[in-house]
Amino acid sequence: MVSTKTKIGNYEFENCFMNAAGVCCYDREELEKVINSDAGSFVTKTATLNIREGNPLPRYYDTDLGCINSMGLPNLGFEYYLDYLLELQKTMPKRAFFFSLVGLSQEETHTLLKRVQESDFNGLTELNLSCPNVPGKPQIAYDLETTEKLLAEIFVYFKKPLGIKLPPYFDMVHFDQAAAVFNKFPLTFINCVNSIGNGLVINDETVVIKPKNGFGGIGGEYVKPTALANVHAFYQRLNSNIKIIGTGGVLTGRDAFEHILCGASMVQIGTTLHKEGPGAFRRITEELKVLMREKGYKTIEDFRGKLKYL
Ligand code: DHB
C-alpha cells in the first residue's frame, strides 16, 4: 500500500495535494469542490479586511505553457472566509484547512492576524507576502527588511500556526538572506512559490490582459524549474521544523514527485487546477502513486528532500 499522507506542524493530511491560493477558492461553492475532491486540504483565496472586486477584465489568460494573471485580490472579505472555516471546524472536525490573508497595509495585516488569533480558528494561516498584482503595492517578501520587521511584530501576539507565501527568488545570496530572516521566527511553513511576477504575454501585437497594460503573474509549466529551485534552496537552509509547501508547475505526478524530492511536505496545484478542474487531484495523486510503487517508496517521507547530486 502506497500512501501520500503528510504532516505540516501538528496537522495530518490524508493527501499531500491541495489547491494553490487563487484557484477554486473564491467562495463556498468553489471550496466545496476542493473538499469533495481527492485533495488533502484547501486554502482560501487571499482575504483582505474588506470585500474587493479586483482588477478590470480580462485579467486571466491561459497559454500553452501556463497562464498570466493580474487578478488584483478579488475576494469576499475576511469575515466571509473566517465564518466558513469556523463552520467547517464543526462539521469536519478531523480535517484542517488553510486561511490565506494579507492586509493592504501593514496595519491591516495586523488587524487581520489579531482577529484570527482572537477567533476560534484552529487551522493554519498562510500570510501572502507575494501578491504581484495590486497596482502600487510591492511584493512584500522582496523587501527583507520590511518582512523581518513585520514578522517580528506579528509573532509578539500571534501564537497560532503561521506560514508565509513567498515570491520566487533568483539569486543564491537572496536565498541566504531570506532564509536567515525566516529562521529567526517560529514559522510553521513557507510556501514556494507564488507566480513569477510581472511577466508579459503578447498575442499578435497586443497584450492579453487589461490591468497594468498586460503585466501579470506567470504560472504553469514556465515556473517549475524556478519553483523547484526555491523549494530546494530553502529546504537546504531552513530549520527542519519549518516545513515547505511546494507550488509551481505541477501538471503531473512526476512534477509533484520532483517537488517532494526537493523537500516539499505538501504540494499545491494552481494553473493545472484552473485548466482541468478538481478532477486533477485524483489524476495527479494516482500518477504519483504509480511512480512511488515503481520506485519502491511507501510514503513521501521515504524520498522527501532526498534529491541526488552529481
Ligand atoms: C493575486 C495574485 C497572486 O499571485 C497572489 O499571490 C495574490 C493575489 C491576485 O492578483 O489576486
PDB file of C-alpha atoms and ligand atoms in Angstrom:
ATOM      1  CA  MET A   1       0.000   0.000   0.000  1.00  0.00           C
ATOM      2  CA  VAL A   2       1.401   3.368  -1.093  1.00  0.00           C
ATOM      3  CA  SER A   3       0.365   6.474   0.883  1.00  0.00           C
ATOM      4  CA  THR A   4       0.537  10.181   0.052  1.00  0.00           C
ATOM      5  CA  LYS A   5      -0.337  11.213   3.621  1.00  0.00           C
ATOM      6  CA  THR A   6       1.657  14.102   5.028  1.00  0.00           C
ATOM      7  CA  LYS A   7       2.171  16.371   8.040  1.00  0.00           C
ATOM      8  CA  ILE A   8       2.690  20.114   8.470  1.00  0.00           C
ATOM      9  CA  GLY A   9       3.298  21.151  12.077  1.00  0.00           C
ATOM     10  CA  ASN A  10       0.883  19.113  14.206  1.00  0.00           C
ATOM     11  CA  TYR A  11      -1.594  18.660  11.363  1.00  0.00           C
ATOM     12  CA  GLU A  12      -2.023  15.459   9.391  1.00  0.00           C
ATOM     13  CA  PHE A  13      -3.441  15.338   5.877  1.00  0.00           C
ATOM     14  CA  GLU A  14      -4.732  12.253   4.073  1.00  0.00           C
ATOM     15  CA  ASN A  15      -3.233  13.537   0.814  1.00  0.00           C
ATOM     16  CA  CYS A  16      -0.337  15.923   0.169  1.00  0.00           C
ATOM     17  CA  PHE A  17      -2.174  17.780  -2.628  1.00  0.00           C
ATOM     18  CA  MET A  18      -4.303  20.914  -2.283  1.00  0.00           C
ATOM     19  CA  ASN A  19      -5.235  23.966  -4.360  1.00  0.00           C
ATOM     20  CA  ALA A  20      -2.953  26.985  -4.628  1.00  0.00           C
ATOM     21  CA  ALA A  21      -4.490  30.208  -3.296  1.00  0.00           C
ATOM     22  CA  GLY A  22      -6.392  31.997  -6.034  1.00  0.00           C
ATOM     23  CA  VAL A  23      -7.669  28.902  -7.812  1.00  0.00           C
ATOM     24  CA  CYS A  24     -11.007  27.265  -6.970  1.00  0.00           C
ATOM     25  CA  CYS A  25     -11.256  29.073  -3.632  1.00  0.00           C
ATOM     26  CA  TYR A  26     -13.170  32.317  -4.151  1.00  0.00           C
ATOM     27  CA  ASP A  27     -16.403  31.265  -2.437  1.00  0.00           C
ATOM     28  CA  ARG A  28     -18.021  28.342  -0.576  1.00  0.00           C
ATOM     29  CA  GLU A  29     -19.174  26.720  -3.769  1.00  0.00           C
ATOM     30  CA  GLU A  30     -15.634  26.541  -5.182  1.00  0.00           C
ATOM     31  CA  LEU A  31     -14.112  25.489  -1.857  1.00  0.00           C
ATOM     32  CA  GLU A  32     -16.691  22.691  -1.521  1.00  0.00           C
ATOM     33  CA  LYS A  33     -15.495  21.317  -4.856  1.00  0.00           C
ATOM     34  CA  VAL A  34     -11.989  21.050  -3.445  1.00  0.00           C
ATOM     35  CA  ILE A  35     -13.274  19.498  -0.187  1.00  0.00           C
ATOM     36  CA  ASN A  36     -15.210  16.899  -2.188  1.00  0.00           C
ATOM     37  CA  SER A  37     -12.257  16.092  -4.464  1.00  0.00           C
ATOM     38  CA  ASP A  38      -9.230  13.937  -3.595  1.00  0.00           C
ATOM     39  CA  ALA A  39      -7.350  16.989  -2.250  1.00  0.00           C
ATOM     40  CA  GLY A  40      -5.997  16.701   1.307  1.00  0.00           C
ATOM     41  CA  SER A  41      -6.902  20.283   2.238  1.00  0.00           C
ATOM     42  CA  PHE A  42      -7.691  23.665   0.752  1.00  0.00           C
ATOM     43  CA  VAL A  43      -6.509  27.239   1.072  1.00  0.00           C
ATOM     44  CA  THR A  44      -8.907  30.159   0.705  1.00  0.00           C
ATOM     45  CA  LYS A  45      -8.495  32.992  -1.761  1.00  0.00           C
ATOM     46  CA  THR A  46      -6.264  35.558  -0.080  1.00  0.00           C
ATOM     47  CA  ALA A  47      -8.620  37.622   2.057  1.00  0.00           C
ATOM     48  CA  THR A  48      -8.306  41.315   2.740  1.00  0.00           C
ATOM     49  CA  LEU A  49     -10.268  43.063   5.504  1.00  0.00           C
ATOM     50  CA  ASN A  50     -12.928  44.281   3.093  1.00  0.00           C
ATOM     51  CA  ILE A  51     -14.504  42.728   0.029  1.00  0.00           C
ATOM     52  CA  ARG A  52     -12.651  43.593  -3.208  1.00  0.00           C
ATOM     53  CA  GLU A  53     -13.740  43.402  -6.819  1.00  0.00           C
ATOM     54  CA  GLY A  54     -10.163  43.162  -8.066  1.00  0.00           C
ATOM     55  CA  ASN A  55      -8.734  44.429 -11.344  1.00  0.00           C
ATOM     56  CA  PRO A  56     -10.667  45.059 -14.579  1.00  0.00           C
ATOM     57  CA  LEU A  57     -11.315  42.159 -17.012  1.00  0.00           C
ATOM     58  CA  PRO A  58      -9.791  40.399 -18.860  1.00  0.00           C
ATOM     59  CA  ARG A  59      -7.387  39.565 -16.027  1.00  0.00           C
ATOM     60  CA  TYR A  60      -6.579  35.842 -16.528  1.00  0.00           C
ATOM     61  CA  TYR A  61      -5.311  34.231 -19.736  1.00  0.00           C
ATOM     62  CA  ASP A  62      -4.315  30.612 -20.432  1.00  0.00           C
ATOM     63  CA  THR A  63      -1.359  29.888 -22.716  1.00  0.00           C
ATOM     64  CA  ASP A  64       0.011  26.557 -23.957  1.00  0.00           C
ATOM     65  CA  LEU A  65       2.669  26.556 -21.248  1.00  0.00           C
ATOM     66  CA  GLY A  66       0.728  28.083 -18.376  1.00  0.00           C
ATOM     67  CA  CYS A  67      -1.081  31.325 -17.686  1.00  0.00           C
ATOM     68  CA  ILE A  68      -0.721  35.014 -16.960  1.00  0.00           C
ATOM     69  CA  ASN A  69      -2.959  36.739 -14.414  1.00  0.00           C
ATOM     70  CA  SER A  70      -3.460  40.049 -12.741  1.00  0.00           C
ATOM     71  CA  MET A  71      -6.492  39.420 -10.583  1.00  0.00           C
ATOM     72  CA  GLY A  72      -5.831  42.179  -8.024  1.00  0.00           C
ATOM     73  CA  LEU A  73      -7.004  40.242  -4.954  1.00  0.00           C
ATOM     74  CA  PRO A  74     -10.708  39.912  -5.721  1.00  0.00           C
ATOM     75  CA  ASN A  75     -12.160  38.344  -2.570  1.00  0.00           C
ATOM     76  CA  LEU A  76     -15.254  38.252  -0.402  1.00  0.00           C
ATOM     77  CA  GLY A  77     -13.573  39.793   2.643  1.00  0.00           C
ATOM     78  CA  PHE A  78     -12.045  38.356   5.821  1.00  0.00           C
ATOM     79  CA  GLU A  79     -15.303  37.621   7.668  1.00  0.00           C
ATOM     80  CA  TYR A  80     -16.730  35.546   4.821  1.00  0.00           C
ATOM     81  CA  TYR A  81     -13.832  33.080   4.849  1.00  0.00           C
ATOM     82  CA  LEU A  82     -13.494  33.037   8.632  1.00  0.00           C
ATOM     83  CA  ASP A  83     -17.216  32.231   9.043  1.00  0.00           C
ATOM     84  CA  TYR A  84     -16.941  29.372   6.578  1.00  0.00           C
ATOM     85  CA  LEU A  85     -13.758  27.978   8.176  1.00  0.00           C
ATOM     86  CA  LEU A  86     -15.374  28.071  11.636  1.00  0.00           C
ATOM     87  CA  GLU A  87     -18.416  26.262  10.257  1.00  0.00           C
ATOM     88  CA  LEU A  88     -16.198  23.551   8.721  1.00  0.00           C
ATOM     89  CA  GLN A  89     -14.413  23.078  12.040  1.00  0.00           C
ATOM     90  CA  LYS A  90     -17.770  21.964  13.460  1.00  0.00           C
ATOM     91  CA  THR A  91     -18.883  19.799  10.547  1.00  0.00           C
ATOM     92  CA  MET A  92     -15.471  18.290   9.659  1.00  0.00           C
ATOM     93  CA  PRO A  93     -13.520  18.411  12.942  1.00  0.00           C
ATOM     94  CA  LYS A  94     -10.930  15.898  11.736  1.00  0.00           C
ATOM     95  CA  ARG A  95      -9.827  17.983   8.736  1.00  0.00           C
ATOM     96  CA  ALA A  96      -7.595  21.063   8.721  1.00  0.00           C
ATOM     97  CA  PHE A  97      -7.696  23.924   6.238  1.00  0.00           C
ATOM     98  CA  PHE A  98      -5.570  26.958   5.370  1.00  0.00           C
ATOM     99  CA  PHE A  99      -6.704  30.583   5.633  1.00  0.00           C
ATOM    100  CA  SER A 100      -4.813  32.859   3.213  1.00  0.00           C
ATOM    101  CA  LEU A 101      -4.814  36.537   4.039  1.00  0.00           C
ATOM    102  CA  VAL A 102      -2.955  39.817   3.769  1.00  0.00           C
ATOM    103  CA  GLY A 103      -3.769  43.431   4.528  1.00  0.00           C
ATOM    104  CA  LEU A 104      -3.472  46.268   2.034  1.00  0.00           C
ATOM    105  CA  SER A 105      -1.214  47.888   4.641  1.00  0.00           C
ATOM    106  CA  GLN A 106       0.871  46.518   7.496  1.00  0.00           C
ATOM    107  CA  GLU A 107      -1.700  47.900   9.893  1.00  0.00           C
ATOM    108  CA  GLU A 108      -4.452  45.965   8.106  1.00  0.00           C
ATOM    109  CA  THR A 109      -2.355  42.772   8.185  1.00  0.00           C
ATOM    110  CA  HIS A 110      -2.040  43.138  11.972  1.00  0.00           C
ATOM    111  CA  THR A 111      -5.780  43.737  12.266  1.00  0.00           C
ATOM    112  CA  LEU A 112      -6.483  40.528  10.318  1.00  0.00           C
ATOM    113  CA  LEU A 113      -3.991  38.383  12.220  1.00  0.00           C
ATOM    114  CA  LYS A 114      -5.167  39.688  15.592  1.00  0.00           C
ATOM    115  CA  ARG A 115      -8.710  38.736  14.648  1.00  0.00           C
ATOM    116  CA  VAL A 116      -7.553  35.243  13.662  1.00  0.00           C
ATOM    117  CA  GLN A 117      -5.697  34.977  16.978  1.00  0.00           C
ATOM    118  CA  GLU A 118      -8.806  36.009  18.927  1.00  0.00           C
ATOM    119  CA  SER A 119     -11.126  33.726  16.960  1.00  0.00           C
ATOM    120  CA  ASP A 120     -11.756  30.003  17.435  1.00  0.00           C
ATOM    121  CA  PHE A 121      -9.997  29.219  14.143  1.00  0.00           C
ATOM    122  CA  ASN A 122      -7.738  26.223  14.739  1.00  0.00           C
ATOM    123  CA  GLY A 123      -6.349  25.645  11.228  1.00  0.00           C
ATOM    124  CA  LEU A 124      -3.266  27.080   9.527  1.00  0.00           C
ATOM    125  CA  THR A 125      -2.837  30.671   8.409  1.00  0.00           C
ATOM    126  CA  GLU A 126      -0.946  31.472   5.192  1.00  0.00           C
ATOM    127  CA  LEU A 127       0.171  35.097   5.102  1.00  0.00           C
ATOM    128  CA  ASN A 128       0.545  36.135   1.463  1.00  0.00           C
ATOM    129  CA  LEU A 129       3.752  38.184   1.183  1.00  0.00           C
ATOM    130  CA  SER A 130       3.869  37.920  -2.588  1.00  0.00           C
ATOM    131  CA  CYS A 131       0.861  39.252  -4.473  1.00  0.00           C
ATOM    132  CA  PRO A 132       2.328  40.895  -7.587  1.00  0.00           C
ATOM    133  CA  ASN A 133      -0.844  42.406  -8.937  1.00  0.00           C
ATOM    134  CA  VAL A 134      -2.189  45.235  -6.813  1.00  0.00           C
ATOM    135  CA  PRO A 135      -1.072  48.461  -8.520  1.00  0.00           C
ATOM    136  CA  GLY A 136       1.235  50.451  -6.246  1.00  0.00           C
ATOM    137  CA  LYS A 137       1.725  47.587  -3.748  1.00  0.00           C
ATOM    138  CA  PRO A 138       5.077  45.787  -3.999  1.00  0.00           C
ATOM    139  CA  GLN A 139       5.619  42.087  -3.323  1.00  0.00           C
ATOM    140  CA  ILE A 140       6.408  42.394   0.384  1.00  0.00           C
ATOM    141  CA  ALA A 141       8.845  39.464   0.582  1.00  0.00           C
ATOM    142  CA  TYR A 142      11.224  41.121  -1.912  1.00  0.00           C
ATOM    143  CA  ASP A 143      11.881  43.688   0.829  1.00  0.00           C
ATOM    144  CA  LEU A 144      13.516  41.577   3.530  1.00  0.00           C
ATOM    145  CA  GLU A 145      13.898  44.451   5.991  1.00  0.00           C
ATOM    146  CA  THR A 146      10.160  45.110   5.911  1.00  0.00           C
ATOM    147  CA  THR A 147       9.456  41.366   6.063  1.00  0.00           C
ATOM    148  CA  GLU A 148      11.642  40.895   9.146  1.00  0.00           C
ATOM    149  CA  LYS A 149      10.057  43.835  10.935  1.00  0.00           C
ATOM    150  CA  LEU A 150       6.561  42.630  10.040  1.00  0.00           C
ATOM    151  CA  LEU A 151       7.222  39.079  11.250  1.00  0.00           C
ATOM    152  CA  ALA A 152       8.830  40.363  14.459  1.00  0.00           C
ATOM    153  CA  GLU A 153       5.701  42.410  15.199  1.00  0.00           C
ATOM    154  CA  ILE A 154       3.362  39.549  14.271  1.00  0.00           C
ATOM    155  CA  PHE A 155       4.941  36.918  16.487  1.00  0.00           C
ATOM    156  CA  VAL A 156       4.523  39.134  19.556  1.00  0.00           C
ATOM    157  CA  TYR A 157       0.793  38.381  19.565  1.00  0.00           C
ATOM    158  CA  PHE A 158       0.252  35.611  17.010  1.00  0.00           C
ATOM    159  CA  LYS A 159       0.519  32.182  18.642  1.00  0.00           C
ATOM    160  CA  LYS A 160      -1.311  30.001  16.113  1.00  0.00           C
ATOM    161  CA  PRO A 161       0.395  28.076  13.266  1.00  0.00           C
ATOM    162  CA  LEU A 162       1.526  30.577  10.647  1.00  0.00           C
ATOM    163  CA  GLY A 163       3.197  30.214   7.272  1.00  0.00           C
ATOM    164  CA  ILE A 164       4.151  32.648   4.524  1.00  0.00           C
ATOM    165  CA  LYS A 165       3.582  32.513   0.771  1.00  0.00           C
ATOM    166  CA  LEU A 166       6.736  33.649  -0.996  1.00  0.00           C
ATOM    167  CA  PRO A 167       7.596  35.003  -4.396  1.00  0.00           C
ATOM    168  CA  PRO A 168      10.372  33.242  -6.281  1.00  0.00           C
ATOM    169  CA  TYR A 169      13.936  34.372  -5.554  1.00  0.00           C
ATOM    170  CA  PHE A 170      16.576  34.165  -8.271  1.00  0.00           C
ATOM    171  CA  ASP A 171      19.939  34.667  -6.605  1.00  0.00           C
ATOM    172  CA  MET A 172      21.857  32.470  -4.178  1.00  0.00           C
ATOM    173  CA  VAL A 173      22.588  35.481  -1.960  1.00  0.00           C
ATOM    174  CA  HIS A 174      18.869  36.207  -1.743  1.00  0.00           C
ATOM    175  CA  PHE A 175      18.182  32.595  -0.704  1.00  0.00           C
ATOM    176  CA  ASP A 176      20.792  33.004   2.054  1.00  0.00           C
ATOM    177  CA  GLN A 177      19.431  36.348   3.213  1.00  0.00           C
ATOM    178  CA  ALA A 178      15.771  35.304   3.101  1.00  0.00           C
ATOM    179  CA  ALA A 179      16.422  32.016   4.936  1.00  0.00           C
ATOM    180  CA  ALA A 180      18.408  33.855   7.635  1.00  0.00           C
ATOM    181  CA  VAL A 181      15.356  36.070   8.265  1.00  0.00           C
ATOM    182  CA  PHE A 182      12.808  33.214   8.251  1.00  0.00           C
ATOM    183  CA  ASN A 183      14.935  31.119  10.624  1.00  0.00           C
ATOM    184  CA  LYS A 184      14.542  33.817  13.296  1.00  0.00           C
ATOM    185  CA  PHE A 185      10.827  33.084  13.616  1.00  0.00           C
ATOM    186  CA  PRO A 186       8.601  30.182  14.715  1.00  0.00           C
ATOM    187  CA  LEU A 187       7.083  29.759  11.252  1.00  0.00           C
ATOM    188  CA  THR A 188       5.170  26.515  10.735  1.00  0.00           C
ATOM    189  CA  PHE A 189       5.755  26.559   6.995  1.00  0.00           C
ATOM    190  CA  ILE A 190       6.788  28.566   3.973  1.00  0.00           C
ATOM    191  CA  ASN A 191       5.123  28.162   0.581  1.00  0.00           C
ATOM    192  CA  CYS A 192       7.352  28.403  -2.534  1.00  0.00           C
ATOM    193  CA  VAL A 193       6.406  29.868  -4.965  1.00  0.00           C
ATOM    194  CA  ASN A 194       3.816  32.377  -5.940  1.00  0.00           C
ATOM    195  CA  SER A 195       3.598  33.324  -9.601  1.00  0.00           C
ATOM    196  CA  ILE A 196       6.681  34.795 -11.276  1.00  0.00           C
ATOM    197  CA  GLY A 197       5.670  38.436 -11.041  1.00  0.00           C
ATOM    198  CA  ASN A 198       5.147  40.862 -13.868  1.00  0.00           C
ATOM    199  CA  GLY A 199       5.665  38.832 -17.000  1.00  0.00           C
ATOM    200  CA  LEU A 200       4.184  39.859 -20.325  1.00  0.00           C
ATOM    201  CA  VAL A 201       2.308  37.689 -22.832  1.00  0.00           C
ATOM    202  CA  ILE A 202       1.582  39.064 -26.297  1.00  0.00           C
ATOM    203  CA  ASN A 203      -0.935  37.884 -28.879  1.00  0.00           C
ATOM    204  CA  ASP A 204      -0.196  39.272 -32.401  1.00  0.00           C
ATOM    205  CA  GLU A 205       0.652  42.870 -31.433  1.00  0.00           C
ATOM    206  CA  THR A 206      -1.383  43.192 -28.258  1.00  0.00           C
ATOM    207  CA  VAL A 207      -1.199  42.236 -24.612  1.00  0.00           C
ATOM    208  CA  VAL A 208      -3.701  39.612 -23.407  1.00  0.00           C
ATOM    209  CA  ILE A 209      -4.845  41.047 -20.056  1.00  0.00           C
ATOM    210  CA  LYS A 210      -6.082  44.538 -19.253  1.00  0.00           C
ATOM    211  CA  PRO A 211      -4.597  45.507 -15.848  1.00  0.00           C
ATOM    212  CA  LYS A 212      -1.167  47.176 -15.761  1.00  0.00           C
ATOM    213  CA  ASN A 213      -1.038  47.260 -19.582  1.00  0.00           C
ATOM    214  CA  GLY A 214      -0.631  43.492 -19.755  1.00  0.00           C
ATOM    215  CA  PHE A 215       1.912  42.790 -16.990  1.00  0.00           C
ATOM    216  CA  GLY A 216       0.919  39.881 -14.759  1.00  0.00           C
ATOM    217  CA  GLY A 217       1.998  36.893 -12.693  1.00  0.00           C
ATOM    218  CA  ILE A 218       3.148  33.825 -14.652  1.00  0.00           C
ATOM    219  CA  GLY A 219       2.094  30.311 -13.634  1.00  0.00           C
ATOM    220  CA  GLY A 220       2.175  26.777 -15.010  1.00  0.00           C
ATOM    221  CA  GLU A 221       4.897  24.906 -16.871  1.00  0.00           C
ATOM    222  CA  TYR A 222       7.039  28.037 -17.198  1.00  0.00           C
ATOM    223  CA  VAL A 223       7.664  28.180 -13.458  1.00  0.00           C
ATOM    224  CA  LYS A 224       8.574  24.598 -12.475  1.00  0.00           C
ATOM    225  CA  PRO A 225      12.397  24.942 -12.559  1.00  0.00           C
ATOM    226  CA  THR A 226      12.185  28.185 -10.584  1.00  0.00           C
ATOM    227  CA  ALA A 227       9.748  26.635  -8.100  1.00  0.00           C
ATOM    228  CA  LEU A 228      11.917  23.528  -7.580  1.00  0.00           C
ATOM    229  CA  ALA A 229      14.996  25.701  -7.042  1.00  0.00           C
ATOM    230  CA  ASN A 230      13.185  27.753  -4.400  1.00  0.00           C
ATOM    231  CA  VAL A 231      11.797  24.693  -2.592  1.00  0.00           C
ATOM    232  CA  HIS A 232      15.215  23.071  -2.505  1.00  0.00           C
ATOM    233  CA  ALA A 233      17.216  26.205  -1.671  1.00  0.00           C
ATOM    234  CA  PHE A 234      15.008  26.771   1.378  1.00  0.00           C
ATOM    235  CA  TYR A 235      14.983  23.069   2.271  1.00  0.00           C
ATOM    236  CA  GLN A 236      18.778  23.254   2.457  1.00  0.00           C
ATOM    237  CA  ARG A 237      18.756  26.430   4.556  1.00  0.00           C
ATOM    238  CA  LEU A 238      15.747  26.372   6.916  1.00  0.00           C
ATOM    239  CA  ASN A 239      15.428  24.874  10.391  1.00  0.00           C
ATOM    240  CA  SER A 240      13.854  21.448   9.926  1.00  0.00           C
ATOM    241  CA  ASN A 241      10.776  22.445  11.939  1.00  0.00           C
ATOM    242  CA  ILE A 242       9.779  24.932   9.189  1.00  0.00           C
ATOM    243  CA  LYS A 243       8.007  22.753   6.616  1.00  0.00           C
ATOM    244  CA  ILE A 244       7.825  23.640   2.927  1.00  0.00           C
ATOM    245  CA  ILE A 245       4.798  23.678   0.658  1.00  0.00           C
ATOM    246  CA  GLY A 246       5.838  23.297  -2.974  1.00  0.00           C
ATOM    247  CA  THR A 247       3.842  25.233  -5.554  1.00  0.00           C
ATOM    248  CA  GLY A 248       4.564  25.890  -9.210  1.00  0.00           C
ATOM    249  CA  GLY A 249       4.396  23.955 -12.447  1.00  0.00           C
ATOM    250  CA  VAL A 250       2.697  20.810 -11.165  1.00  0.00           C
ATOM    251  CA  LEU A 251       0.949  19.224 -14.167  1.00  0.00           C
ATOM    252  CA  THR A 252       1.697  15.557 -13.425  1.00  0.00           C
ATOM    253  CA  GLY A 253       2.559  13.127 -10.651  1.00  0.00           C
ATOM    254  CA  ARG A 254       6.172  13.337 -11.835  1.00  0.00           C
ATOM    255  CA  ASP A 255       6.182  17.117 -11.211  1.00  0.00           C
ATOM    256  CA  ALA A 256       4.859  16.558  -7.694  1.00  0.00           C
ATOM    257  CA  PHE A 257       7.491  13.849  -7.118  1.00  0.00           C
ATOM    258  CA  GLU A 258      10.180  16.393  -8.009  1.00  0.00           C
ATOM    259  CA  HIS A 259       8.773  18.982  -5.573  1.00  0.00           C
ATOM    260  CA  ILE A 260       8.816  16.377  -2.776  1.00  0.00           C
ATOM    261  CA  LEU A 261      12.320  15.242  -3.747  1.00  0.00           C
ATOM    262  CA  CYS A 262      13.349  18.909  -3.338  1.00  0.00           C
ATOM    263  CA  GLY A 263      11.872  18.924   0.162  1.00  0.00           C
ATOM    264  CA  ALA A 264       8.170  19.784  -0.118  1.00  0.00           C
ATOM    265  CA  SER A 265       5.860  18.271   2.509  1.00  0.00           C
ATOM    266  CA  MET A 266       2.719  19.358   0.680  1.00  0.00           C
ATOM    267  CA  VAL A 267       2.134  20.280  -2.967  1.00  0.00           C
ATOM    268  CA  GLN A 268      -0.259  22.936  -4.253  1.00  0.00           C
ATOM    269  CA  ILE A 269      -1.829  22.993  -7.699  1.00  0.00           C
ATOM    270  CA  GLY A 270      -2.810  26.288  -9.319  1.00  0.00           C
ATOM    271  CA  THR A 271      -2.759  26.675 -13.091  1.00  0.00           C
ATOM    272  CA  THR A 272      -3.453  22.975 -13.743  1.00  0.00           C
ATOM    273  CA  LEU A 273      -6.432  23.063 -11.385  1.00  0.00           C
ATOM    274  CA  HIS A 274      -7.730  26.104 -13.236  1.00  0.00           C
ATOM    275  CA  LYS A 275      -7.365  24.361 -16.612  1.00  0.00           C
ATOM    276  CA  GLU A 276      -8.556  20.886 -15.635  1.00  0.00           C
ATOM    277  CA  GLY A 277     -10.851  21.314 -12.619  1.00  0.00           C
ATOM    278  CA  PRO A 278     -10.820  19.371  -9.306  1.00  0.00           C
ATOM    279  CA  GLY A 279     -10.503  16.020 -11.135  1.00  0.00           C
ATOM    280  CA  ALA A 280      -6.822  16.967 -11.455  1.00  0.00           C
ATOM    281  CA  PHE A 281      -6.315  15.941  -7.803  1.00  0.00           C
ATOM    282  CA  ARG A 282      -7.255  12.303  -8.448  1.00  0.00           C
ATOM    283  CA  ARG A 283      -5.243  12.059 -11.672  1.00  0.00           C
ATOM    284  CA  ILE A 284      -2.083  13.602 -10.211  1.00  0.00           C
ATOM    285  CA  THR A 285      -2.352  11.599  -6.964  1.00  0.00           C
ATOM    286  CA  GLU A 286      -2.683   8.355  -8.948  1.00  0.00           C
ATOM    287  CA  GLU A 287       0.272   9.306 -11.160  1.00  0.00           C
ATOM    288  CA  LEU A 288       2.402   9.992  -8.083  1.00  0.00           C
ATOM    289  CA  LYS A 289       1.390   6.669  -6.507  1.00  0.00           C
ATOM    290  CA  VAL A 290       2.318   4.750  -9.679  1.00  0.00           C
ATOM    291  CA  LEU A 291       5.748   6.383  -9.644  1.00  0.00           C
ATOM    292  CA  MET A 292       6.215   5.651  -5.929  1.00  0.00           C
ATOM    293  CA  ARG A 293       5.272   1.992  -6.467  1.00  0.00           C
ATOM    294  CA  GLU A 294       7.769   1.696  -9.345  1.00  0.00           C
ATOM    295  CA  LYS A 295      10.499   3.083  -7.112  1.00  0.00           C
ATOM    296  CA  GLY A 296       9.541   1.095  -4.020  1.00  0.00           C
ATOM    297  CA  TYR A 297       8.576   4.124  -1.913  1.00  0.00           C
ATOM    298  CA  LYS A 298       5.680   3.599   0.507  1.00  0.00           C
ATOM    299  CA  THR A 299       5.370   7.102   1.958  1.00  0.00           C
ATOM    300  CA  ILE A 300       6.500  10.527   0.835  1.00  0.00           C
ATOM    301  CA  GLU A 301       8.930  10.633   3.772  1.00  0.00           C
ATOM    302  CA  ASP A 302      10.841   7.815   2.032  1.00  0.00           C
ATOM    303  CA  PHE A 303      12.096  10.277  -0.589  1.00  0.00           C
ATOM    304  CA  ARG A 304      11.276  13.780   0.636  1.00  0.00           C
ATOM    305  CA  GLY A 305      14.313  16.057   0.383  1.00  0.00           C
ATOM    306  CA  LYS A 306      16.494  13.225  -0.933  1.00  0.00           C
ATOM    307  CA  LEU A 307      17.464  14.889  -4.202  1.00  0.00           C
ATOM    308  CA  LYS A 308      20.685  13.377  -5.549  1.00  0.00           C
ATOM    309  CA  TYR A 309      23.619  15.463  -6.759  1.00  0.00           C
ATOM    310  CA  LEU A 310      26.236  14.665  -9.383  1.00  0.00           C
TER     311      LEU A 310
HETATM  312  C1  DHB B   1      -3.186  37.691  -6.701  1.00  0.00           C
HETATM  313  C2  DHB B   1      -2.230  37.042  -7.395  1.00  0.00           C
HETATM  314  C3  DHB B   1      -1.280  36.367  -6.710  1.00  0.00           C
HETATM  315  O1  DHB B   1      -0.310  35.681  -7.344  1.00  0.00           O
HETATM  316  C4  DHB B   1      -1.308  36.402  -5.335  1.00  0.00           C
HETATM  317  O2  DHB B   1      -0.421  35.801  -4.587  1.00  0.00           O
HETATM  318  C5  DHB B   1      -2.266  37.048  -4.685  1.00  0.00           C
HETATM  319  C6  DHB B   1      -3.206  37.714  -5.381  1.00  0.00           C
HETATM  320  C7  DHB B   1      -4.206  38.457  -7.360  1.00  0.00           C
HETATM  321  O3  DHB B   1      -3.891  39.161  -8.298  1.00  0.00           O
HETATM  322  O4  DHB B   1      -5.342  38.402  -6.890  1.00  0.00           O
END
